Amino acid sequence: MQKTLILGCGIGGIVTSNVLKKIMGQDMQVTVVDRKPDYHYPGAFPLLMIGQRSPESISRPLERLNRKNIEFICDEIMELDFENNRVLTTQHILPYDYLVIALGVEYRSESVPGFNEYVLNAYEFEDVIKINERIHSFDSGRIVFFISSLPFKCPPAPYEMVFMLDYFFRQRGNRSKVELVMVTPEVSPEPLAGPKVGQSVRKMLADRNIELITEAKILGVEKDALILDHGMVVKGEMFLGIAPHWTPRVIRSTNLVDSNGFVEVNPNTLETDLPNVYAIGDVTALKLPVIEAYAPKAGIFAHYQGEVVARNIACLARGLSPRYRYTGKGSCIMHTGFGRARYSTVNYFAKPKPFITLLRPSRISYLAKIAFEKYWLNCWLN
């Protein structure tokens, strides 16, 4: 029996394992390795942050994959031995015929002085729970939400979160006593989307009385201040941040990566330079045509990449030529509060620049996002 080994059990790894096992059945042994025992659905983090979701409602034990005859191993990956087609973990030596690297990124908060002491990471499940606890006792003062550095995954998410904070305090009736500040190294919100989308987000921030500081270089955080370059200081009582993203050390020590540590792949098939070795999701160095910037990193893209890789592995395993191609198309929905959300379509392989739209807030988009959350948690991990 042929063996496919998938490293990482985020959205990309979960989709790849499900689709491949469904196609191949008993003809393919599918094994997934992740160091964490549980999956937490990141699309619901903004709702968890303001108390509209409980931690349990958006979490699933990864051992549920075993119900689908997908082997799940909770362990730390120590070494990728490409020469012998095997992966070494702390407890196992795992051979493979096909390897899918879906390890995502790690949050290196220690690279920003003061982050670990004074900041809650809005992309970290445990910290989002703490944010919810903190804001319920936050009656007045300034909350500063900042993005540490580029690139970061899911470009709309920080803005989505600050909109939901605005909504939360308005519902509590103390928004007039709470200042919200958004700080980003971007030249404008979602710069790859173009000036029209950026201006739309800027206007919405202004309408909600949320201060925006762009082109900011974060130097560090003190107890009551975010320190920027050029001597700029942003005072605050609470600091929420997106920590710098790094690829895992086990990946950066290979020859598969570019100068920033991301895995170089064929943009249409997600193949690496090694035969039968693929990489998907946030760990990849996918580049946009013409401008050569990194393509946006988000769960929906990892989802589609996982489907493509799974179907092409199935073709190869059956002696057929792989025929599926990743298109760079997708969509996402941004919560804006008050039972509304903004729907966005993306085609980031479009030339000469990515094609990205952002619709006005609507009830329909909100309901679509809620439905997708239920679908994802009930379809892929039940």
Short mmCIF file of C-alpha atoms in Angstrom, two decimals, residues 4 6 12 16 19-20 23 98-101 268-271 276-280 302-316 322 324-326:
data_model
loop_
_atom_site.label_atom_id
_atom_site.label_comp_id
_atom_site.label_asym_id
_atom_site.label_seq_id
_atom_site.Cartn_x
_atom_site.Cartn_y
_atom_site.Cartn_z
CA THR A 4 1.01 9.74 1.99
CA ILE A 6 0.92 15.11 5.71
CA GLY A 12 -4.74 22.60 4.36
CA THR A 16 -5.76 17.14 1.87
CA VAL A 19 -10.03 14.38 -0.03
CA LEU A 20 -7.21 11.90 -0.65
CA ILE A 23 -10.69 9.14 -3.41
CA TYR A 98 4.18 11.22 -1.05
CA LEU A 99 4.85 14.07 1.36
CA VAL A 100 2.70 17.17 1.89
CA ILE A 101 4.18 19.98 3.98
CA ASN A 268 -0.12 25.66 -10.22
CA THR A 269 0.64 22.24 -8.72
CA LEU A 270 2.28 23.13 -5.36
CA GLU A 271 5.14 20.75 -6.14
CA ASN A 276 6.47 13.69 -4.77
CA VAL A 277 7.01 16.43 -2.17
CA TYR A 278 4.42 19.22 -2.00
CA ALA A 279 3.86 22.28 0.17
CA ILE A 280 0.58 24.11 0.76
CA ALA A 302 -4.83 26.41 1.81
CA HIS A 303 -8.18 24.64 1.41
CA TYR A 304 -8.14 24.82 -2.38
CA GLN A 305 -4.43 23.99 -2.55
CA GLY A 306 -5.07 20.89 -0.45
CA GLU A 307 -7.77 19.71 -2.82
CA VAL A 308 -5.48 20.13 -5.84
CA VAL A 309 -2.58 18.28 -4.21
CA ALA A 310 -4.80 15.44 -2.96
CA ARG A 311 -6.34 14.87 -6.39
CA ASN A 312 -2.97 14.96 -8.15
CA ILE A 313 -1.45 12.49 -5.68
CA ALA A 314 -4.40 10.19 -6.35
CA CYS A 315 -3.71 10.47 -10.09
CA LEU A 316 -0.04 9.59 -9.62
CA PRO A 322 -1.76 14.77 -12.64
CA TYR A 324 -5.52 19.45 -11.48
CA ARG A 325 -4.31 23.04 -11.21
CA TYR A 326 -4.48 25.65 -8.49
#
